């Protein structure tokens, strides 16, 4: 009987992550196969992975050699814009390689954490939460499909095609170099979003059980009148503690990916906003209006990734950390000393087990991060624009002097 429950849970997880798995196979990201319930390297599947990555690296090197020639002459005096162009076009390939290596190394750890989640779900099913678990699994799958469509199809696939048409030359080369890495990064992003949301829904189920006890304590006199009240509270707190550990392990697995994506999106967001302001400020909009539109499209992509990552992390932490507040809402009769002590002890345990999602423990990933990014971006934008204005004026004044020197020497 227990085996059948475990099988149903495993099938639920296969149902949830099915769109992600199909996309990963199509992009050559799954050089693994299941053998006796464990993931092992599949030499047949690793061949397309190596071919695709090698081809992308070769194309990136070839594209890099002609990159300076493709930068418009109007931006020759803007060193920051040229640097950001190189970072935007070549950075994705570097990030992709590091992310793939990190993903392959940590795939076994992620599999172990998912097994722990299945054990927690088996315990939650004993509280008659079978339908609630299925409903939340459906919600996680639905959000996964929506984020795949928005990020990978809309922003990365169609968006990169639109960016390629903005280029005056080497459009196909740009498309081949940039699209595949962006699709891989977007796929890992969607995996991170779905894992965070999956854990969040399990915290929601625990909080629902606690909320049911709150409602009953307000309706029944001399609550609790359940003989197993203390055991249930301790059991829920134990499941909560395991979920927090799973959350921290998942955070450590995706921590490097989150840090790199936040850093690159932040830099490119400032860069594209600065490029747009440069074009408008130096009266180049009529000539380069398509570049401005492309920059706006890129900024929407970066903002979406930063916002949604912060939202998923913040929602998970809020759901996990509100359990202790809910426990304090249970009305315990003054004569029920053991039950009251059980609630107080449980709240103290939860207070010492606060959940925070971080980027390599350098900073928290939450809504406050978005406000910090807005403040830093506005400051850097004005500084970079002033530097470009200064460089532009300096090079403009230097040019006549050098041209006058050559006739004199002759």
Short mmCIF file of C-alpha atoms in Angstrom, two decimals:
data_model
loop_
_atom_site.label_atom_id
_atom_site.label_comp_id
_atom_site.label_asym_id
_atom_site.label_seq_id
_atom_site.Cartn_x
_atom_site.Cartn_y
_atom_site.Cartn_z
CA UNK A 1 0.00 0.00 0.00
CA UNK A 2 2.84 2.35 0.87
CA UNK A 3 4.59 1.57 -2.42
CA UNK A 4 1.50 2.53 -4.39
CA UNK A 5 1.42 5.90 -2.63
CA UNK A 6 5.07 6.52 -3.45
CA UNK A 7 4.40 5.61 -7.08
CA UNK A 8 1.52 8.09 -7.25
CA UNK A 9 3.74 10.83 -5.84
CA UNK A 10 6.49 10.03 -8.33
CA UNK A 11 3.95 10.15 -11.14
CA UNK A 12 2.80 13.55 -9.87
CA UNK A 13 6.35 14.86 -10.10
CA UNK A 14 6.72 13.45 -13.59
CA UNK A 15 3.48 15.22 -14.48
CA UNK A 16 4.70 18.53 -13.00
CA UNK A 17 8.12 18.64 -14.65
CA UNK A 18 7.12 16.98 -17.93
CA UNK A 19 7.21 20.23 -20.00
CA UNK A 20 10.64 21.04 -18.55
CA UNK A 21 12.01 17.57 -19.34
CA UNK A 22 10.78 17.67 -22.94
CA UNK A 23 12.42 21.07 -23.48
CA UNK A 24 15.66 19.87 -21.87
CA UNK A 25 15.79 16.82 -24.15
CA UNK A 26 15.16 19.00 -27.21
CA UNK A 27 18.04 21.32 -26.23
CA UNK A 28 20.42 18.47 -25.42
CA UNK A 29 20.49 19.25 -21.69
CA UNK A 30 19.77 15.78 -20.29
CA UNK A 31 22.84 13.53 -20.61
CA UNK A 32 21.32 11.27 -17.91
CA UNK A 33 19.12 8.21 -17.74
CA UNK A 34 17.37 6.43 -14.90
CA UNK A 35 18.91 3.15 -13.81
CA UNK A 36 17.50 1.35 -10.75
CA UNK A 37 15.89 4.61 -9.65
CA UNK A 38 19.15 6.59 -9.88
CA UNK A 39 20.41 9.05 -12.47
CA UNK A 40 23.53 7.95 -14.32
CA UNK A 41 25.42 9.43 -17.27
CA UNK A 42 24.09 8.29 -20.64
CA UNK A 43 26.89 8.30 -23.19
CA UNK A 44 24.34 8.28 -26.00
CA UNK A 45 22.64 11.41 -24.69
CA UNK A 46 25.85 13.24 -23.83
CA UNK A 47 26.97 13.29 -27.49
CA UNK A 48 24.41 15.91 -28.67
CA UNK A 49 25.16 17.98 -25.56
CA UNK A 50 28.88 18.12 -26.38
CA UNK A 51 28.19 18.81 -30.07
CA UNK A 52 25.79 21.69 -29.36
CA UNK A 53 28.03 23.34 -26.76
CA UNK A 54 31.16 22.96 -28.93
CA UNK A 55 29.39 24.39 -31.97
CA UNK A 56 28.15 27.34 -29.96
CA UNK A 57 31.64 28.04 -28.58
CA UNK A 58 33.17 27.94 -32.07
CA UNK A 59 30.52 30.30 -33.45
CA UNK A 60 31.04 32.61 -30.47
CA UNK A 61 34.78 32.86 -31.18
CA UNK A 62 34.12 33.60 -34.87
CA UNK A 63 31.49 36.18 -33.98
CA UNK A 64 33.82 37.85 -31.47
CA UNK A 65 36.43 38.50 -34.17
CA UNK A 66 33.98 40.56 -36.22
CA UNK A 67 32.14 42.15 -33.30
CA UNK A 68 34.03 45.46 -33.32
CA UNK A 69 33.29 45.90 -37.02
CA UNK A 70 29.54 45.54 -36.38
CA UNK A 71 29.37 48.32 -33.78
CA UNK A 72 27.99 51.48 -35.35
CA UNK A 73 30.41 54.35 -35.89
CA UNK A 74 28.16 56.62 -33.80
CA UNK A 75 29.22 54.66 -30.71
CA UNK A 76 32.99 54.77 -31.30
CA UNK A 77 33.37 57.40 -28.60
CA UNK A 78 31.24 55.50 -26.06
CA UNK A 79 33.55 52.94 -24.48
CA UNK A 80 30.93 51.73 -22.01
CA UNK A 81 28.49 50.94 -24.81
CA UNK A 82 31.10 48.92 -26.69
CA UNK A 83 31.94 46.99 -23.52
CA UNK A 84 28.27 46.24 -22.84
CA UNK A 85 27.78 45.10 -26.44
CA UNK A 86 30.57 42.56 -25.97
CA UNK A 87 29.15 41.46 -22.61
CA UNK A 88 25.63 41.06 -24.00
CA UNK A 89 26.67 39.09 -27.07
CA UNK A 90 29.37 36.91 -25.50
CA UNK A 91 28.41 36.74 -21.83
CA UNK A 92 25.47 34.39 -22.36
CA UNK A 93 27.71 31.68 -23.81
CA UNK A 94 30.08 31.84 -20.84
CA UNK A 95 27.21 31.76 -18.37
CA UNK A 96 25.66 28.82 -20.21
CA UNK A 97 28.85 26.74 -19.89
CA UNK A 98 29.20 27.42 -16.15
CA UNK A 99 25.50 26.80 -15.52
CA UNK A 100 25.52 23.48 -17.40
CA UNK A 101 28.59 22.27 -15.50
CA UNK A 102 27.03 23.32 -12.20
CA UNK A 103 23.69 21.71 -13.11
CA UNK A 104 25.29 18.38 -14.01
CA UNK A 105 27.34 18.33 -10.80
CA UNK A 106 24.34 19.13 -8.57
CA UNK A 107 21.73 17.00 -10.38
CA UNK A 108 22.18 14.14 -7.91
CA UNK A 109 21.67 16.46 -4.95
CA UNK A 110 18.48 17.85 -6.49
CA UNK A 111 17.19 14.32 -6.99
CA UNK A 112 17.77 13.57 -3.30
CA UNK A 113 15.88 16.70 -2.23
CA UNK A 114 12.93 15.74 -4.44
CA UNK A 115 12.88 12.35 -2.71
CA UNK A 116 12.62 14.14 0.64
CA UNK A 117 9.68 16.10 -0.74
CA UNK A 118 7.95 12.86 -1.69
CA UNK A 119 8.38 11.62 1.89
CA UNK A 120 6.86 14.84 3.23
CA UNK A 121 3.93 14.49 0.83
CA UNK A 122 3.37 10.92 2.02
CA UNK A 123 3.04 12.28 5.57
CA UNK A 124 0.73 15.10 4.50
CA UNK A 125 -1.56 12.64 2.72
CA UNK A 126 -2.30 11.09 6.11
CA UNK A 127 -4.11 14.33 7.00
CA UNK A 128 -6.56 13.76 4.10
CA UNK A 129 -4.84 16.30 1.84
CA UNK A 130 -4.84 14.10 -1.28
CA UNK A 131 -7.00 16.49 -3.32
CA UNK A 132 -5.17 19.58 -2.07
CA UNK A 133 -1.83 18.12 -3.13
CA UNK A 134 -3.15 17.29 -6.60
CA UNK A 135 -4.62 20.78 -7.00
CA UNK A 136 -1.33 22.42 -6.05
CA UNK A 137 0.65 20.12 -8.33
CA UNK A 138 -1.60 21.22 -11.17
CA UNK A 139 -1.00 24.89 -10.26
CA UNK A 140 2.78 24.40 -10.23
CA UNK A 141 2.66 22.71 -13.64
CA UNK A 142 0.45 25.47 -15.04
CA UNK A 143 2.82 28.21 -13.82
CA UNK A 144 5.78 26.25 -15.21
CA UNK A 145 4.17 26.14 -18.66
CA UNK A 146 3.30 29.85 -18.50
CA UNK A 147 6.84 30.85 -17.50
CA UNK A 148 8.30 28.64 -20.25
CA UNK A 149 6.08 30.37 -22.82
CA UNK A 150 6.84 33.87 -21.52
CA UNK A 151 10.56 33.52 -20.91
CA UNK A 152 11.76 31.01 -23.48
CA UNK A 153 9.33 31.39 -26.35
CA UNK A 154 8.34 35.05 -26.10
CA UNK A 155 11.47 36.72 -24.72
CA UNK A 156 14.30 34.39 -25.74
CA UNK A 157 13.09 32.84 -29.00
CA UNK A 158 11.00 35.58 -30.59
CA UNK A 159 12.97 38.29 -28.80
CA UNK A 160 16.32 37.13 -30.15
CA UNK A 161 14.87 36.87 -33.66
CA UNK A 162 13.73 40.48 -33.36
CA UNK A 163 17.18 41.50 -32.07
CA UNK A 164 18.82 39.76 -35.01
CA UNK A 165 16.81 41.82 -37.52
CA UNK A 166 17.98 45.01 -35.80
CA UNK A 167 21.59 44.15 -36.73
CA UNK A 168 22.86 45.50 -40.02
CA UNK A 169 25.12 42.47 -40.67
CA UNK A 170 25.86 38.93 -39.42
CA UNK A 171 22.23 38.41 -38.42
CA UNK A 172 22.35 34.61 -38.63
CA UNK A 173 25.64 34.48 -36.75
CA UNK A 174 24.19 36.66 -33.98
CA UNK A 175 21.11 34.43 -33.82
CA UNK A 176 23.11 31.20 -33.55
CA UNK A 177 25.47 32.64 -30.94
CA UNK A 178 22.83 34.19 -28.67
CA UNK A 179 19.64 32.15 -28.95
CA UNK A 180 20.84 28.75 -27.70
CA UNK A 181 22.55 30.09 -24.53
CA UNK A 182 19.53 32.26 -23.74
CA UNK A 183 17.19 29.27 -24.11
CA UNK A 184 19.38 27.18 -21.79
CA UNK A 185 19.54 29.93 -19.16
CA UNK A 186 15.79 30.43 -19.43
CA UNK A 187 15.22 26.70 -18.96
CA UNK A 188 17.26 26.64 -15.75
CA UNK A 189 15.41 29.77 -14.59
CA UNK A 190 12.06 28.04 -15.08
CA UNK A 191 13.36 24.99 -13.21
CA UNK A 192 14.34 27.20 -10.28
CA UNK A 193 10.95 28.96 -10.28
CA UNK A 194 9.03 25.68 -10.28
CA UNK A 195 11.14 24.11 -7.49
CA UNK A 196 10.64 27.17 -5.28
CA UNK A 197 6.91 27.17 -5.98
CA UNK A 198 6.65 23.43 -5.35
CA UNK A 199 8.21 23.81 -1.90
CA UNK A 200 6.04 26.85 -1.20
CA UNK A 201 2.86 24.84 -1.82
CA UNK A 202 3.98 22.27 0.77
CA UNK A 203 4.35 25.04 3.34
CA UNK A 204 0.86 26.18 2.35
CA UNK A 205 -0.54 22.75 3.18
CA UNK A 206 1.08 22.80 6.62
CA UNK A 207 -0.29 26.28 7.25
CA UNK A 208 -3.75 25.13 6.14
CA UNK A 209 -3.69 22.41 8.79
CA UNK A 210 -2.67 24.96 11.42
CA UNK A 211 -5.37 27.37 10.22
CA UNK A 212 -7.96 24.57 10.58
CA UNK A 213 -6.92 24.22 14.23
CA UNK A 214 -7.30 27.99 14.68
CA UNK A 215 -10.85 27.89 13.30
CA UNK A 216 -11.74 24.94 15.51
CA UNK A 217 -10.27 26.62 18.60
CA UNK A 218 -12.64 29.57 18.07
CA UNK A 219 -15.68 27.32 17.66
CA UNK A 220 -15.09 24.73 20.38
CA UNK A 221 -15.05 25.55 24.06
CA UNK A 222 -12.13 24.33 26.18
CA UNK A 223 -10.04 23.62 23.10
CA UNK A 224 -8.17 21.41 22.38
CA UNK A 225 -10.32 18.38 23.05
CA UNK A 226 -8.22 16.13 20.80
CA UNK A 227 -6.16 13.48 22.56
CA UNK A 228 -3.44 13.63 19.88
CA UNK A 229 -3.22 17.45 19.64
CA UNK A 230 0.37 17.66 20.95
CA UNK A 231 1.54 14.85 18.67
CA UNK A 232 -0.02 16.52 15.63
CA UNK A 233 1.59 19.88 16.42
CA UNK A 234 5.00 18.31 16.96
CA UNK A 235 4.58 16.32 13.75
CA UNK A 236 3.70 19.41 11.70
CA UNK A 237 6.66 21.29 13.15
CA UNK A 238 8.92 18.35 12.28
CA UNK A 239 7.67 18.38 8.67
CA UNK A 240 8.16 22.14 8.60
CA UNK A 241 11.75 21.73 9.78
CA UNK A 242 12.47 19.18 7.04
CA UNK A 243 10.93 21.49 4.43
CA UNK A 244 13.15 24.35 5.57
CA UNK A 245 16.20 22.09 5.15
CA UNK A 246 15.04 21.10 1.67
CA UNK A 247 14.56 24.79 0.83
CA UNK A 248 18.07 25.63 1.99
CA UNK A 249 19.55 22.75 0.02
CA UNK A 250 17.67 23.81 -3.11
CA UNK A 251 18.92 27.35 -2.48
CA UNK A 252 22.51 26.12 -2.32
CA UNK A 253 22.08 24.11 -5.54
CA UNK A 254 20.78 27.08 -7.54
CA UNK A 255 22.69 29.73 -5.58
CA UNK A 256 25.47 30.27 -8.11
CA UNK A 257 23.00 30.36 -10.99
CA UNK A 258 20.86 32.94 -9.18
CA UNK A 259 23.91 35.10 -8.35
CA UNK A 260 25.21 35.10 -11.93
CA UNK A 261 21.80 35.81 -13.45
CA UNK A 262 21.06 38.66 -11.05
CA UNK A 263 24.49 40.21 -11.65
CA UNK A 264 24.34 39.91 -15.45
CA UNK A 265 20.72 41.09 -15.68
CA UNK A 266 21.56 44.07 -13.46
CA UNK A 267 24.58 45.05 -15.59
CA UNK A 268 22.75 44.59 -18.88
CA UNK A 269 19.68 46.43 -17.59
CA UNK A 270 21.84 49.45 -16.76
CA UNK A 271 23.71 49.07 -20.05
CA UNK A 272 20.61 48.96 -22.25
CA UNK A 273 19.00 51.88 -20.42
CA UNK A 274 22.25 53.80 -20.78
CA UNK A 275 22.47 53.00 -24.51
CA UNK A 276 18.91 54.23 -25.03
CA UNK A 277 19.61 57.42 -23.10
CA UNK A 278 22.84 57.94 -25.07
CA UNK A 279 21.02 57.65 -28.39
CA UNK A 280 18.30 60.05 -27.30
CA UNK A 281 20.69 62.50 -25.60
CA UNK A 282 23.00 62.83 -28.63
CA UNK A 283 20.09 63.19 -31.11
CA UNK A 284 20.62 59.78 -32.74
CA UNK A 285 17.07 58.47 -32.24
CA UNK A 286 15.91 59.01 -35.82
CA UNK A 287 18.87 56.96 -37.09
CA UNK A 288 18.91 54.25 -34.41
CA UNK A 289 15.26 54.07 -33.30
CA UNK A 290 15.24 50.29 -33.92
CA UNK A 291 18.12 49.87 -31.47
CA UNK A 292 16.18 51.79 -28.83
CA UNK A 293 13.15 49.53 -29.31
CA UNK A 294 15.42 46.49 -29.04
CA UNK A 295 16.94 47.85 -25.83
CA UNK A 296 13.46 48.39 -24.35
CA UNK A 297 12.58 44.80 -25.22
CA UNK A 298 15.76 43.59 -23.50
CA UNK A 299 15.02 45.68 -20.42
CA UNK A 300 11.54 44.13 -20.14
CA UNK A 301 13.18 40.68 -20.22
CA UNK A 302 15.73 41.54 -17.52
CA UNK A 303 13.08 43.16 -15.30
CA UNK A 304 10.79 40.15 -15.64
CA UNK A 305 13.55 37.71 -14.65
CA UNK A 306 14.63 39.82 -11.67
CA UNK A 307 11.05 40.45 -10.54
CA UNK A 308 9.82 36.88 -10.85
CA UNK A 309 12.86 35.38 -9.12
CA UNK A 310 12.46 37.85 -6.24
CA UNK A 311 8.72 37.13 -6.08
CA UNK A 312 9.11 33.35 -5.97
CA UNK A 313 11.83 33.57 -3.31
CA UNK A 314 9.93 36.12 -1.23
CA UNK A 315 6.65 34.18 -1.41
CA UNK A 316 8.41 30.99 -0.31
CA UNK A 317 10.08 32.68 2.68
CA UNK A 318 6.86 34.47 3.70
CA UNK A 319 4.87 31.23 3.60
CA UNK A 320 7.51 29.34 5.59
CA UNK A 321 7.99 32.05 8.21
CA UNK A 322 4.29 32.72 8.85
CA UNK A 323 3.74 29.27 10.36
CA UNK A 324 4.92 30.46 13.78
CA UNK A 325 2.44 33.35 13.65
CA UNK A 326 -0.39 30.96 12.83
CA UNK A 327 0.52 28.70 15.75
CA UNK A 328 0.20 31.64 18.12
CA UNK A 329 -3.36 32.15 16.83
CA UNK A 330 -4.61 28.88 18.34
CA UNK A 331 -6.74 29.55 21.42
CA UNK A 332 -5.68 27.13 24.13
CA UNK A 333 -7.85 26.70 27.19
CA UNK A 334 -6.15 27.89 30.36
CA UNK A 335 -6.49 24.43 31.93
CA UNK A 336 -4.67 22.71 29.03
CA UNK A 337 -1.11 23.20 30.26
CA UNK A 338 0.53 20.44 28.19
CA UNK A 339 -1.07 21.63 24.97
CA UNK A 340 -0.11 25.24 25.69
CA UNK A 341 3.51 24.23 26.36
CA UNK A 342 3.53 22.23 23.11
CA UNK A 343 2.47 25.29 21.10
CA UNK A 344 4.99 27.57 22.83
CA UNK A 345 7.84 25.10 22.33
CA UNK A 346 6.90 24.68 18.67
CA UNK A 347 6.84 28.44 18.09
CA UNK A 348 10.28 28.79 19.66
CA UNK A 349 11.63 26.07 17.37
CA UNK A 350 10.21 27.81 14.31
CA UNK A 351 11.60 31.16 15.40
CA UNK A 352 15.09 29.64 15.46
CA UNK A 353 14.61 28.12 11.99
CA UNK A 354 13.90 31.18 9.84
CA UNK A 355 14.09 30.66 6.09
CA UNK A 356 15.97 33.06 3.81
CA UNK A 357 16.81 32.56 0.13
CA UNK A 358 20.21 34.05 -0.71
CA UNK A 359 22.61 34.35 -3.64
CA UNK A 360 25.71 32.51 -2.40
CA UNK A 361 24.98 34.04 1.04
CA UNK A 362 25.97 37.48 -0.28
CA UNK A 363 22.48 39.01 -0.16
CA UNK A 364 18.87 37.95 0.28
CA UNK A 365 16.72 37.43 -2.80
CA UNK A 366 13.46 39.15 -1.89
CA UNK A 367 11.36 42.19 -2.72
CA UNK A 368 13.84 44.48 -0.96
CA UNK A 369 16.41 43.47 -3.58
CA UNK A 370 14.27 45.05 -6.31
CA UNK A 371 14.26 48.42 -4.51
CA UNK A 372 18.04 48.20 -4.10
CA UNK A 373 18.43 47.49 -7.81
CA UNK A 374 16.25 50.48 -8.74
CA UNK A 375 18.28 52.81 -6.53
CA UNK A 376 21.65 51.53 -7.76
CA UNK A 377 20.56 51.54 -11.42
CA UNK A 378 19.50 55.20 -11.34
CA UNK A 379 22.81 56.22 -9.75
CA UNK A 380 24.97 54.24 -12.19
CA UNK A 381 23.02 55.50 -15.20
CA UNK A 382 23.81 59.15 -14.52
CA UNK A 383 27.46 58.38 -13.74
CA UNK A 384 27.94 56.39 -16.97
CA UNK A 385 26.20 59.04 -19.05
CA UNK A 386 28.44 61.75 -17.61
CA UNK A 387 31.53 59.65 -18.41
CA UNK A 388 30.44 59.20 -22.01
CA UNK A 389 29.70 62.90 -22.34
CA UNK A 390 33.16 63.69 -21.00
CA UNK A 391 34.85 61.17 -23.31
CA UNK A 392 32.89 62.49 -26.27
CA UNK A 393 33.91 66.08 -25.61
CA UNK A 394 37.56 65.14 -24.95
CA UNK A 395 37.90 63.14 -28.18
CA UNK A 396 36.13 65.85 -30.16
CA UNK A 397 38.54 68.54 -28.96
CA UNK A 398 41.58 66.29 -29.49
CA UNK A 399 40.78 65.43 -33.10
CA UNK A 400 41.52 68.86 -34.72
CA UNK A 401 44.85 69.10 -32.91
CA UNK A 402 46.07 65.80 -34.29
CA UNK A 403 44.98 66.63 -37.81
CA UNK A 404 46.82 69.93 -37.67
CA UNK A 405 50.03 68.22 -36.53
CA UNK A 406 50.45 66.04 -39.61
CA UNK A 407 50.82 68.83 -42.20
CA UNK A 408 53.39 70.61 -40.00
CA UNK A 409 55.54 67.50 -39.70
CA UNK A 410 55.45 66.98 -43.43
#
